[in-house]
């Protein structure tokens, strides 16, 4: 496949209007499928554009937060219906915009987006308070009230899914929102906004484009932004959290990961193979913070399981993400391509390493696209750079272990704590491992993606706060007001 659509001009959504940057500047959007192809032009927003988006959200907040929850529920459900009707278009655009393969990643992501909108529409009435039994002469009660204006700062790896984590939860709770698109992948979010804006009052949902260091920073620093919801790297997340905290704004961070993927010899090994492959997130080019990038294999099954996994990986096709036959697409840009290659080169230079698989040897696609194939390092050590640092590419370190205590220690020997995967035939051990592993999300005998309604978030430097769930909405997008009334 080589045909690309003609470049189109897109605009930002501010206060219900599609607008250019105030200074008129624009930026090119390049598809990772072909670094020479510009697929769109978007406004290069600045601080003044952030300001007018925040003002629009603030102006819309009183009426939106004052609605009966049923009204917000109806609108979010209409958004869900419309997003569902446009899944194929969103999937096609995601493949073009992000490089994620349409069949394995882009379509499931677009599907999940509509499901999340439907879920949060359904729980909009659960933003409830409590009463205190304070006697006949007192009415003491709490209200959960929205925070106000939310700034949602999105990454480029799965923008639709992450926008789903933030947007409908914030809106269902009565907030208004300004989304800042990832500079490298803005189009799917603009399309989502185009679909949803038909059903939402002006200013409730606003979307801006531009550099994170400019318009993103302006949102983080803006005195009228009540909550910053950020998804991205831990290094940037530290700065965002510090900046928000300096003005006592609310914030939540969903950051990096280096997730352990642990296989015991008593597991159903044939079933585990497919689930481990899911957990590697190779179908997302490894560009996932939940990637099970450290594969711990028990010594008794190490060689056999690894050889079978390699055969599975060999069957994956790296190709044009728009092609339904492709299992793996391309990484986002030249910077990320080079960074992944640096880690591959570093891993190959480690003392004692065995390259169990390098898909680049048989790669059928390449320049001018940013294509990386899976690489599997065997006989890896847990203290290697490739085992400790988040690569955000399809690179797997396979580490041998002998005892439960040993693998727990290695699994927890990480700055990160986002996800973990455990495969065992002993349910007691599975539950025990789930308790002992220091991660915000542990799966036992499965390796799939997040489930709508689960409390998703990390421990340690993997983040602060929870998303995708009722409790995440309540904790992340509301605050408690106490009211005491003397009756007589």
Tab-separated table of C-alpha atoms in Angstrom:
chain	number	residue	atom	x	y	z
A	1	UNK	CA	0.000	0.000	0.000
A	2	UNK	CA	1.391	3.402	-0.933
A	3	UNK	CA	-1.508	5.731	-1.701
A	4	UNK	CA	-1.997	8.543	0.780
A	5	UNK	CA	-4.788	11.118	1.008
A	6	UNK	CA	-4.055	14.674	0.001
A	7	UNK	CA	-3.036	16.855	2.969
A	8	UNK	CA	-5.993	18.476	4.683
A	9	UNK	CA	-6.282	21.537	6.883
A	10	UNK	CA	-7.548	20.867	10.386
A	11	UNK	CA	-8.529	23.355	13.075
A	12	UNK	CA	-8.747	23.504	16.869
A	13	UNK	CA	-12.085	23.276	18.665
A	14	UNK	CA	-12.503	26.178	21.089
A	15	UNK	CA	-15.861	27.269	22.473
A	16	UNK	CA	-17.765	25.312	19.851
A	17	UNK	CA	-15.892	26.883	16.930
A	18	UNK	CA	-13.205	25.443	14.680
A	19	UNK	CA	-10.416	27.987	14.724
A	20	UNK	CA	-6.805	28.587	13.704
A	21	UNK	CA	-4.044	29.659	16.063
A	22	UNK	CA	-4.277	33.350	16.865
A	23	UNK	CA	-0.930	33.983	15.197
A	24	UNK	CA	-1.990	31.981	12.126
A	25	UNK	CA	0.906	29.538	12.331
A	26	UNK	CA	0.473	25.903	11.293
A	27	UNK	CA	2.450	22.686	11.549
A	28	UNK	CA	2.720	19.685	9.242
A	29	UNK	CA	1.580	16.250	10.370
A	30	UNK	CA	3.725	13.475	8.884
A	31	UNK	CA	2.576	9.864	8.768
A	32	UNK	CA	5.016	7.365	10.290
A	33	UNK	CA	4.227	5.082	7.352
A	34	UNK	CA	6.285	7.375	5.111
A	35	UNK	CA	8.442	10.139	6.557
A	36	UNK	CA	8.191	12.068	3.277
A	37	UNK	CA	4.397	12.324	3.288
A	38	UNK	CA	2.520	15.188	4.928
A	39	UNK	CA	-1.036	14.083	5.652
A	40	UNK	CA	-2.381	17.222	7.340
A	41	UNK	CA	-1.739	20.756	8.563
A	42	UNK	CA	-2.836	21.713	12.075
A	43	UNK	CA	-2.687	24.969	14.048
A	44	UNK	CA	0.548	25.526	15.939
A	45	UNK	CA	-1.135	26.777	19.092
A	46	UNK	CA	0.569	29.024	21.628
A	47	UNK	CA	-0.106	30.229	25.176
A	48	UNK	CA	-2.775	32.678	24.011
A	49	UNK	CA	-4.652	29.817	22.359
A	50	UNK	CA	-4.475	27.801	25.563
A	51	UNK	CA	-5.876	30.815	27.382
A	52	UNK	CA	-8.898	31.202	25.126
A	53	UNK	CA	-9.601	27.440	25.329
A	54	UNK	CA	-9.517	27.580	29.131
A	55	UNK	CA	-11.759	30.645	29.109
A	56	UNK	CA	-14.236	28.843	26.878
A	57	UNK	CA	-14.236	25.833	29.205
A	58	UNK	CA	-14.682	28.084	32.237
A	59	UNK	CA	-17.600	29.908	30.622
A	60	UNK	CA	-19.329	26.598	29.849
A	61	UNK	CA	-18.737	25.098	33.297
A	62	UNK	CA	-21.634	26.577	35.343
A	63	UNK	CA	-24.373	25.434	32.979
A	64	UNK	CA	-22.788	22.029	32.342
A	65	UNK	CA	-22.142	21.248	36.004
A	66	UNK	CA	-25.636	22.449	36.888
A	67	UNK	CA	-27.404	19.957	34.643
A	68	UNK	CA	-29.309	17.014	36.020
A	69	UNK	CA	-27.059	14.007	35.572
A	70	UNK	CA	-29.575	12.456	33.167
A	71	UNK	CA	-28.915	15.246	30.672
A	72	UNK	CA	-25.170	14.658	30.717
A	73	UNK	CA	-25.882	10.936	30.506
A	74	UNK	CA	-27.981	11.371	27.361
A	75	UNK	CA	-25.310	13.446	25.645
A	76	UNK	CA	-22.475	11.071	26.489
A	77	UNK	CA	-24.541	8.143	25.247
A	78	UNK	CA	-25.185	9.959	21.975
A	79	UNK	CA	-21.431	10.513	21.686
A	80	UNK	CA	-20.907	6.780	22.258
A	81	UNK	CA	-23.409	5.901	19.530
A	82	UNK	CA	-21.807	8.282	17.046
A	83	UNK	CA	-18.287	7.095	17.853
A	84	UNK	CA	-19.411	3.498	17.392
A	85	UNK	CA	-20.887	4.359	14.003
A	86	UNK	CA	-17.519	5.824	12.966
A	87	UNK	CA	-15.220	3.049	14.224
A	88	UNK	CA	-13.901	2.168	10.763
A	89	UNK	CA	-13.071	5.776	9.904
A	90	UNK	CA	-11.409	6.304	13.283
A	91	UNK	CA	-9.406	3.093	12.849
A	92	UNK	CA	-8.223	4.086	9.381
A	93	UNK	CA	-7.188	7.511	10.644
A	94	UNK	CA	-5.447	5.987	13.674
A	95	UNK	CA	-3.340	3.756	11.426
A	96	UNK	CA	-2.360	6.731	9.293
A	97	UNK	CA	-1.819	9.085	12.232
A	98	UNK	CA	-0.005	6.821	14.722
A	99	UNK	CA	1.326	3.852	12.758
A	100	UNK	CA	-0.693	1.390	14.855
A	101	UNK	CA	-1.857	-1.610	12.843
A	102	UNK	CA	-5.526	-1.300	11.980
A	103	UNK	CA	-6.626	-4.869	12.743
A	104	UNK	CA	-4.659	-5.536	15.918
A	105	UNK	CA	-4.657	-2.108	17.534
A	106	UNK	CA	-6.410	0.775	15.767
A	107	UNK	CA	-9.852	-0.806	15.422
A	108	UNK	CA	-9.884	-2.217	18.979
A	109	UNK	CA	-8.828	1.213	20.241
A	110	UNK	CA	-11.644	2.986	18.388
A	111	UNK	CA	-14.093	0.365	19.648
A	112	UNK	CA	-12.927	0.812	23.219
A	113	UNK	CA	-13.380	4.584	22.935
A	114	UNK	CA	-17.094	4.237	22.257
A	115	UNK	CA	-17.416	1.670	25.054
A	116	UNK	CA	-15.777	4.030	27.551
A	117	UNK	CA	-18.120	6.885	26.626
A	118	UNK	CA	-21.056	4.525	27.109
A	119	UNK	CA	-19.737	3.314	30.461
A	120	UNK	CA	-19.259	6.783	31.925
A	121	UNK	CA	-22.610	7.911	30.593
A	122	UNK	CA	-24.062	4.980	32.513
A	123	UNK	CA	-22.420	5.874	35.834
A	124	UNK	CA	-23.013	9.627	35.640
A	125	UNK	CA	-25.646	9.315	38.368
A	126	UNK	CA	-23.185	7.759	40.814
A	127	UNK	CA	-21.562	11.069	41.756
A	128	UNK	CA	-23.178	10.911	45.187
A	129	UNK	CA	-22.499	12.129	48.698
A	130	UNK	CA	-23.345	10.776	52.147
A	131	UNK	CA	-25.333	11.836	55.200
A	132	UNK	CA	-24.101	11.755	58.790
A	133	UNK	CA	-26.529	10.615	61.535
A	134	UNK	CA	-26.150	13.816	63.551
A	135	UNK	CA	-29.482	13.862	65.390
A	136	UNK	CA	-32.889	15.377	64.753
A	137	UNK	CA	-31.706	18.981	64.838
A	138	UNK	CA	-28.876	18.604	62.322
A	139	UNK	CA	-28.660	17.676	58.668
A	140	UNK	CA	-25.017	16.922	57.891
A	141	UNK	CA	-24.288	15.747	54.374
A	142	UNK	CA	-21.603	15.702	51.719
A	143	UNK	CA	-21.805	16.493	48.031
A	144	UNK	CA	-19.374	15.349	45.362
A	145	UNK	CA	-18.843	18.354	43.138
A	146	UNK	CA	-16.821	18.685	39.929
A	147	UNK	CA	-13.378	20.268	40.062
A	148	UNK	CA	-13.996	22.739	37.249
A	149	UNK	CA	-11.781	22.992	34.164
A	150	UNK	CA	-9.657	19.936	33.350
A	151	UNK	CA	-6.618	19.971	31.074
A	152	UNK	CA	-6.075	16.542	29.521
A	153	UNK	CA	-2.613	16.120	28.006
A	154	UNK	CA	-2.443	13.150	25.630
A	155	UNK	CA	0.371	10.903	24.335
A	156	UNK	CA	0.972	9.752	20.773
A	157	UNK	CA	0.979	5.978	21.266
A	158	UNK	CA	-2.782	5.382	21.775
A	159	UNK	CA	-4.405	8.812	21.688
A	160	UNK	CA	-8.018	7.687	21.258
A	161	UNK	CA	-7.879	5.213	24.116
A	162	UNK	CA	-6.176	7.669	26.471
A	163	UNK	CA	-8.634	10.415	25.516
A	164	UNK	CA	-11.322	7.902	26.467
A	165	UNK	CA	-9.732	7.447	29.875
A	166	UNK	CA	-10.005	11.183	30.563
A	167	UNK	CA	-12.767	12.857	28.584
A	168	UNK	CA	-16.045	11.061	29.392
A	169	UNK	CA	-15.094	10.631	33.062
A	170	UNK	CA	-14.400	14.341	33.440
A	171	UNK	CA	-17.593	15.295	31.599
A	172	UNK	CA	-19.827	12.796	33.396
A	173	UNK	CA	-18.733	14.273	36.724
A	174	UNK	CA	-19.698	17.765	35.550
A	175	UNK	CA	-16.321	19.209	34.551
A	176	UNK	CA	-15.436	20.856	31.274
A	177	UNK	CA	-12.219	19.906	29.497
A	178	UNK	CA	-9.424	21.120	27.249
A	179	UNK	CA	-7.582	18.308	25.485
A	180	UNK	CA	-4.072	18.902	24.208
A	181	UNK	CA	-3.303	16.576	21.298
A	182	UNK	CA	0.062	14.892	20.969
A	183	UNK	CA	2.113	16.883	18.484
A	184	UNK	CA	2.930	13.768	16.438
A	185	UNK	CA	-0.597	12.294	16.376
A	186	UNK	CA	-3.330	14.947	16.625
A	187	UNK	CA	-5.786	13.874	13.941
A	188	UNK	CA	-7.773	11.150	15.687
A	189	UNK	CA	-8.474	13.440	18.649
A	190	UNK	CA	-9.651	16.218	16.359
A	191	UNK	CA	-11.902	13.713	14.605
A	192	UNK	CA	-13.247	12.490	17.953
A	193	UNK	CA	-14.027	16.091	18.886
A	194	UNK	CA	-15.748	16.658	15.548
A	195	UNK	CA	-18.011	13.661	16.202
A	196	UNK	CA	-18.785	14.491	19.829
A	197	UNK	CA	-19.174	18.254	19.501
A	198	UNK	CA	-22.474	17.732	17.687
A	199	UNK	CA	-23.994	16.522	20.953
A	200	UNK	CA	-22.223	18.695	23.557
A	201	UNK	CA	-22.794	22.347	24.468
A	202	UNK	CA	-20.200	24.808	23.192
A	203	UNK	CA	-17.099	24.989	25.364
A	204	UNK	CA	-17.673	21.723	27.224
A	205	UNK	CA	-15.101	19.908	25.066
A	206	UNK	CA	-12.206	21.894	23.631
A	207	UNK	CA	-9.203	20.538	21.706
A	208	UNK	CA	-5.954	22.385	21.027
A	209	UNK	CA	-2.874	21.487	18.996
A	210	UNK	CA	0.750	22.550	19.166
A	211	UNK	CA	3.974	21.740	20.948
A	212	UNK	CA	3.846	20.275	24.414
A	213	UNK	CA	6.578	22.611	25.591
A	214	UNK	CA	4.509	25.616	24.495
A	215	UNK	CA	0.735	25.170	24.552
A	216	UNK	CA	0.889	22.105	26.810
A	217	UNK	CA	3.034	23.978	29.293
A	218	UNK	CA	0.658	26.931	29.146
A	219	UNK	CA	-2.227	24.667	30.150
A	220	UNK	CA	-0.261	23.154	33.021
A	221	UNK	CA	0.630	26.620	34.316
A	222	UNK	CA	-2.754	28.247	33.672
A	223	UNK	CA	-4.266	29.596	36.914
A	224	UNK	CA	-7.803	28.718	35.808
A	225	UNK	CA	-7.082	25.039	35.123
A	226	UNK	CA	-8.306	23.140	38.178
A	227	UNK	CA	-6.993	19.693	37.246
A	228	UNK	CA	-4.185	18.437	35.008
A	229	UNK	CA	-4.591	14.868	33.788
A	230	UNK	CA	-1.369	13.781	32.094
A	231	UNK	CA	-0.339	10.607	30.290
A	232	UNK	CA	3.221	10.294	29.046
A	233	UNK	CA	6.767	9.631	30.116
A	234	UNK	CA	7.830	9.632	33.744
A	235	UNK	CA	10.431	12.339	33.108
A	236	UNK	CA	7.882	14.775	31.675
A	237	UNK	CA	5.307	13.682	34.242
A	238	UNK	CA	7.602	14.765	37.074
A	239	UNK	CA	7.720	18.276	35.658
A	240	UNK	CA	3.967	18.423	35.051
A	241	UNK	CA	3.228	17.229	38.591
A	242	UNK	CA	5.641	19.753	40.098
A	243	UNK	CA	4.229	22.617	38.028
A	244	UNK	CA	0.640	21.760	38.937
A	245	UNK	CA	1.539	21.296	42.589
A	246	UNK	CA	3.273	24.666	42.722
A	247	UNK	CA	-0.115	26.339	42.298
A	248	UNK	CA	-1.959	23.648	44.316
A	249	UNK	CA	-3.886	22.373	41.314
A	250	UNK	CA	-5.171	18.811	41.237
A	251	UNK	CA	-3.241	16.391	39.049
A	252	UNK	CA	-3.083	12.750	38.034
A	253	UNK	CA	-0.235	11.049	36.209
A	254	UNK	CA	-0.250	7.860	34.130
A	255	UNK	CA	3.421	7.336	33.331
A	256	UNK	CA	5.955	4.721	32.292
A	257	UNK	CA	6.368	1.042	33.028
A	258	UNK	CA	8.757	-1.899	32.858
A	259	UNK	CA	6.302	-4.653	33.594
A	260	UNK	CA	7.228	-8.174	34.733
A	261	UNK	CA	5.761	-11.135	32.861
A	262	UNK	CA	6.245	-14.240	35.040
A	263	UNK	CA	5.748	-17.857	33.898
A	264	UNK	CA	5.803	-20.752	36.385
A	265	UNK	CA	6.247	-24.326	35.168
A	266	UNK	CA	2.815	-25.395	36.425
A	267	UNK	CA	1.031	-22.921	34.126
A	268	UNK	CA	-1.020	-24.043	31.130
A	269	UNK	CA	1.937	-23.301	28.890
A	270	UNK	CA	0.154	-23.617	25.558
A	271	UNK	CA	-2.551	-21.172	26.636
A	272	UNK	CA	0.066	-18.918	28.223
A	273	UNK	CA	1.954	-18.527	24.938
A	274	UNK	CA	-0.809	-16.494	23.305
A	275	UNK	CA	-1.411	-14.463	26.450
A	276	UNK	CA	2.289	-13.716	26.928
A	277	UNK	CA	2.403	-12.586	23.315
A	278	UNK	CA	-0.487	-10.228	24.041
A	279	UNK	CA	1.323	-8.914	27.101
A	280	UNK	CA	4.454	-8.117	25.077
A	281	UNK	CA	2.362	-5.510	23.218
A	282	UNK	CA	4.366	-6.316	20.073
A	283	UNK	CA	1.155	-5.559	18.139
A	284	UNK	CA	1.598	-1.967	19.335
A	285	UNK	CA	5.285	-1.946	18.380
A	286	UNK	CA	5.998	-2.152	22.120
A	287	UNK	CA	4.756	1.434	22.401
A	288	UNK	CA	2.749	0.715	25.512
A	289	UNK	CA	3.466	1.549	29.130
A	290	UNK	CA	1.862	-1.792	30.120
A	291	UNK	CA	4.187	-3.859	27.920
A	292	UNK	CA	5.347	-7.028	29.699
A	293	UNK	CA	8.898	-6.212	28.638
A	294	UNK	CA	10.667	-8.354	31.264
A	295	UNK	CA	9.794	-12.010	30.664
A	296	UNK	CA	10.735	-14.130	33.686
A	297	UNK	CA	10.808	-17.841	32.779
A	298	UNK	CA	11.315	-20.575	35.367
A	299	UNK	CA	14.520	-22.563	34.776
A	300	UNK	CA	12.578	-25.797	34.213
A	301	UNK	CA	10.746	-24.395	31.171
A	302	UNK	CA	13.108	-21.639	30.028
A	303	UNK	CA	14.437	-23.143	26.808
A	304	UNK	CA	11.254	-24.874	25.697
A	305	UNK	CA	8.897	-21.958	26.339
A	306	UNK	CA	11.295	-19.462	24.762
A	307	UNK	CA	11.664	-21.510	21.590
A	308	UNK	CA	7.874	-21.777	21.232
A	309	UNK	CA	7.445	-18.064	21.866
A	310	UNK	CA	10.029	-17.260	19.202
A	311	UNK	CA	8.081	-19.373	16.711
A	312	UNK	CA	4.930	-17.408	17.583
A	313	UNK	CA	6.716	-14.100	17.109
A	314	UNK	CA	8.134	-15.242	13.771
A	315	UNK	CA	4.555	-15.563	12.554
A	316	UNK	CA	3.805	-11.880	13.162
A	317	UNK	CA	3.823	-9.679	10.082
A	318	UNK	CA	5.385	-6.223	10.266
A	319	UNK	CA	3.813	-4.107	7.551
A	320	UNK	CA	1.763	-1.108	6.489
A	321	UNK	CA	-0.583	-0.472	9.427
A	322	UNK	CA	-3.477	0.152	7.034
A	323	UNK	CA	-3.155	-3.406	5.698
A	324	UNK	CA	-5.524	-5.839	7.441
A	325	UNK	CA	-2.818	-8.520	7.157
A	326	UNK	CA	-0.339	-6.548	9.276
A	327	UNK	CA	0.074	-7.574	12.911
A	328	UNK	CA	2.618	-4.849	13.705
A	329	UNK	CA	2.790	-1.334	12.292
A	330	UNK	CA	5.478	1.314	12.669
A	331	UNK	CA	6.841	3.443	15.490
A	332	UNK	CA	5.826	7.053	15.653
A	333	UNK	CA	8.808	9.088	14.391
A	334	UNK	CA	12.530	9.239	13.676
A	335	UNK	CA	13.421	10.129	17.254
A	336	UNK	CA	11.659	7.075	18.644
A	337	UNK	CA	13.021	4.846	15.887
A	338	UNK	CA	16.581	5.888	16.709
A	339	UNK	CA	16.027	5.497	20.453
A	340	UNK	CA	14.740	1.935	20.039
A	341	UNK	CA	17.716	1.119	17.815
A	342	UNK	CA	20.106	2.441	20.460
A	343	UNK	CA	18.610	0.057	23.022
A	344	UNK	CA	18.828	-2.847	20.570
A	345	UNK	CA	22.494	-2.099	19.916
A	346	UNK	CA	23.151	-1.774	23.636
A	347	UNK	CA	21.423	-5.075	24.384
A	348	UNK	CA	23.405	-6.909	21.725
A	349	UNK	CA	26.613	-5.651	23.336
A	350	UNK	CA	25.772	-7.009	26.819
A	351	UNK	CA	28.117	-9.697	28.115
A	352	UNK	CA	26.485	-13.125	27.843
A	353	UNK	CA	23.473	-12.033	25.824
A	354	UNK	CA	21.874	-14.388	23.317
A	355	UNK	CA	19.710	-12.905	20.592
A	356	UNK	CA	16.890	-15.414	20.509
A	357	UNK	CA	15.142	-13.509	17.746
A	358	UNK	CA	15.764	-10.423	15.638
A	359	UNK	CA	12.942	-9.759	13.230
A	360	UNK	CA	15.001	-7.195	11.366
A	361	UNK	CA	16.794	-10.072	9.636
A	362	UNK	CA	13.643	-10.853	7.651
A	363	UNK	CA	11.933	-7.453	7.685
A	364	UNK	CA	10.139	-6.798	4.393
A	365	UNK	CA	9.349	-3.130	5.019
A	366	UNK	CA	11.554	-0.226	5.976
A	367	UNK	CA	12.379	3.262	4.818
A	368	UNK	CA	10.745	5.643	4.254
A	369	UNK	CA	8.597	4.290	7.107
A	370	UNK	CA	9.658	3.874	10.736
A	371	UNK	CA	9.472	0.085	11.006
A	372	UNK	CA	10.994	-1.892	13.868
A	373	UNK	CA	10.593	-5.644	14.230
A	374	UNK	CA	10.541	-7.515	17.555
A	375	UNK	CA	13.871	-8.337	19.186
A	376	UNK	CA	14.165	-10.924	21.977
A	377	UNK	CA	17.221	-11.003	24.252
A	378	UNK	CA	17.758	-14.340	26.002
A	379	UNK	CA	19.933	-15.023	29.057
A	380	UNK	CA	19.255	-11.437	30.096
A	381	UNK	CA	20.002	-10.086	33.549
A	382	UNK	CA	17.562	-7.989	35.513
A	383	UNK	CA	20.106	-5.214	36.082
A	384	UNK	CA	20.813	-4.631	32.397
A	385	UNK	CA	19.824	-1.288	30.954
A	386	UNK	CA	17.470	-3.046	28.547
A	387	UNK	CA	15.805	-4.741	31.527
A	388	UNK	CA	15.474	-1.652	33.704
A	389	UNK	CA	14.651	1.256	31.395
A	390	UNK	CA	11.451	1.747	29.444
A	391	UNK	CA	12.334	1.333	25.769
A	392	UNK	CA	8.870	1.923	24.286
A	393	UNK	CA	9.710	-0.405	21.432
A	394	UNK	CA	9.335	-4.127	20.594
A	395	UNK	CA	12.293	-5.313	22.688
A	396	UNK	CA	11.890	-8.186	25.164
A	397	UNK	CA	14.355	-9.246	27.875
A	398	UNK	CA	14.016	-12.911	28.913
A	399	UNK	CA	15.309	-13.631	32.419
A	400	UNK	CA	15.719	-16.993	34.172
A	401	UNK	CA	14.464	-17.622	37.729
A	402	UNK	CA	14.228	-20.592	40.096
A	403	UNK	CA	12.085	-19.644	43.107
A	404	UNK	CA	9.034	-17.554	43.862
A	405	UNK	CA	10.925	-15.326	46.279
A	406	UNK	CA	13.674	-14.729	43.716
A	407	UNK	CA	11.300	-13.674	40.963
A	408	UNK	CA	9.275	-11.431	43.291
A	409	UNK	CA	12.465	-9.651	44.294
A	410	UNK	CA	13.487	-9.164	40.662
A	411	UNK	CA	9.987	-8.119	39.591
A	412	UNK	CA	9.923	-5.447	42.297
A	413	UNK	CA	13.481	-4.322	41.586
A	414	UNK	CA	12.283	-1.501	39.334
A	415	UNK	CA	11.445	2.160	39.622
A	416	UNK	CA	8.176	1.370	37.869
A	417	UNK	CA	5.022	-0.374	39.041
A	418	UNK	CA	2.290	-0.118	36.430
A	419	UNK	CA	1.382	-3.630	35.251
A	420	UNK	CA	2.395	-7.232	35.895
A	421	UNK	CA	1.472	-10.644	34.489
A	422	UNK	CA	1.628	-13.978	36.325
A	423	UNK	CA	1.003	-17.409	34.802
A	424	UNK	CA	0.553	-20.368	37.114
A	425	UNK	CA	-1.724	-23.369	37.595
A	426	UNK	CA	-1.777	-22.761	41.351
A	427	UNK	CA	-4.488	-20.202	42.077
A	428	UNK	CA	-3.144	-19.685	45.582
A	429	UNK	CA	0.245	-18.795	44.164
A	430	UNK	CA	-1.390	-16.499	41.631
A	431	UNK	CA	-3.212	-14.584	44.344
A	432	UNK	CA	-0.110	-14.534	46.520
A	433	UNK	CA	1.961	-13.129	43.657
A	434	UNK	CA	-0.718	-10.527	42.961
A	435	UNK	CA	-0.348	-9.374	46.578
A	436	UNK	CA	3.452	-9.379	46.579
A	437	UNK	CA	4.149	-7.638	43.265
A	438	UNK	CA	4.366	-3.860	43.553
A	439	UNK	CA	2.202	-2.887	40.601
A	440	UNK	CA	-1.069	-1.047	40.255
A	441	UNK	CA	-2.459	-3.663	37.872
A	442	UNK	CA	-1.758	-7.410	38.078
A	443	UNK	CA	-3.206	-9.992	35.699
A	444	UNK	CA	-3.145	-13.701	36.494
A	445	UNK	CA	-3.176	-16.132	33.550
A	446	UNK	CA	-4.032	-13.436	31.044
A	447	UNK	CA	-2.211	-10.664	29.230
A	448	UNK	CA	-4.850	-8.579	27.495
A	449	UNK	CA	-5.583	-4.846	27.539
A	450	UNK	CA	-7.387	-2.725	30.112
A	451	UNK	CA	-11.040	-3.508	30.748
A	452	UNK	CA	-13.642	-0.741	30.864
A	453	UNK	CA	-14.564	-0.204	34.510
A	454	UNK	CA	-11.261	-1.348	36.032
A	455	UNK	CA	-9.276	0.995	38.276
A	456	UNK	CA	-6.230	1.636	36.099
A	457	UNK	CA	-3.061	3.328	37.330
A	458	UNK	CA	0.404	2.712	38.699
A	459	UNK	CA	2.590	2.483	41.783
A	460	UNK	CA	5.984	4.143	42.320
A	461	UNK	CA	7.150	6.246	39.347
A	462	UNK	CA	4.423	4.806	37.126
A	463	UNK	CA	2.022	7.462	38.276
A	464	UNK	CA	-0.516	8.923	40.657
A	465	UNK	CA	-4.274	8.419	40.508
A	466	UNK	CA	-6.637	6.016	38.733
A	467	UNK	CA	-8.590	6.150	35.485
A	468	UNK	CA	-11.155	4.135	33.503
A	469	UNK	CA	-13.412	3.348	36.480
A	470	UNK	CA	-16.158	4.772	38.651
A	471	UNK	CA	-13.761	5.139	41.570
A	472	UNK	CA	-11.228	6.764	39.257
A	473	UNK	CA	-13.847	9.290	38.158
A	474	UNK	CA	-14.829	10.073	41.745
A	475	UNK	CA	-11.262	10.365	43.006
A	476	UNK	CA	-9.891	12.116	39.958
A	477	UNK	CA	-12.593	14.508	38.827
A	478	UNK	CA	-14.626	15.449	41.905
A	479	UNK	CA	-14.070	16.859	45.376
A	480	UNK	CA	-16.152	16.604	48.523
A	481	UNK	CA	-18.144	19.500	49.952
A	482	UNK	CA	-19.414	19.129	53.531
A	483	UNK	CA	-22.699	20.862	54.405
A	484	UNK	CA	-23.998	21.183	57.984
A	485	UNK	CA	-27.536	22.515	58.515
A	486	UNK	CA	-29.178	23.379	61.835
A	487	UNK	CA	-32.829	22.501	61.404
A	488	UNK	CA	-34.502	24.198	64.404
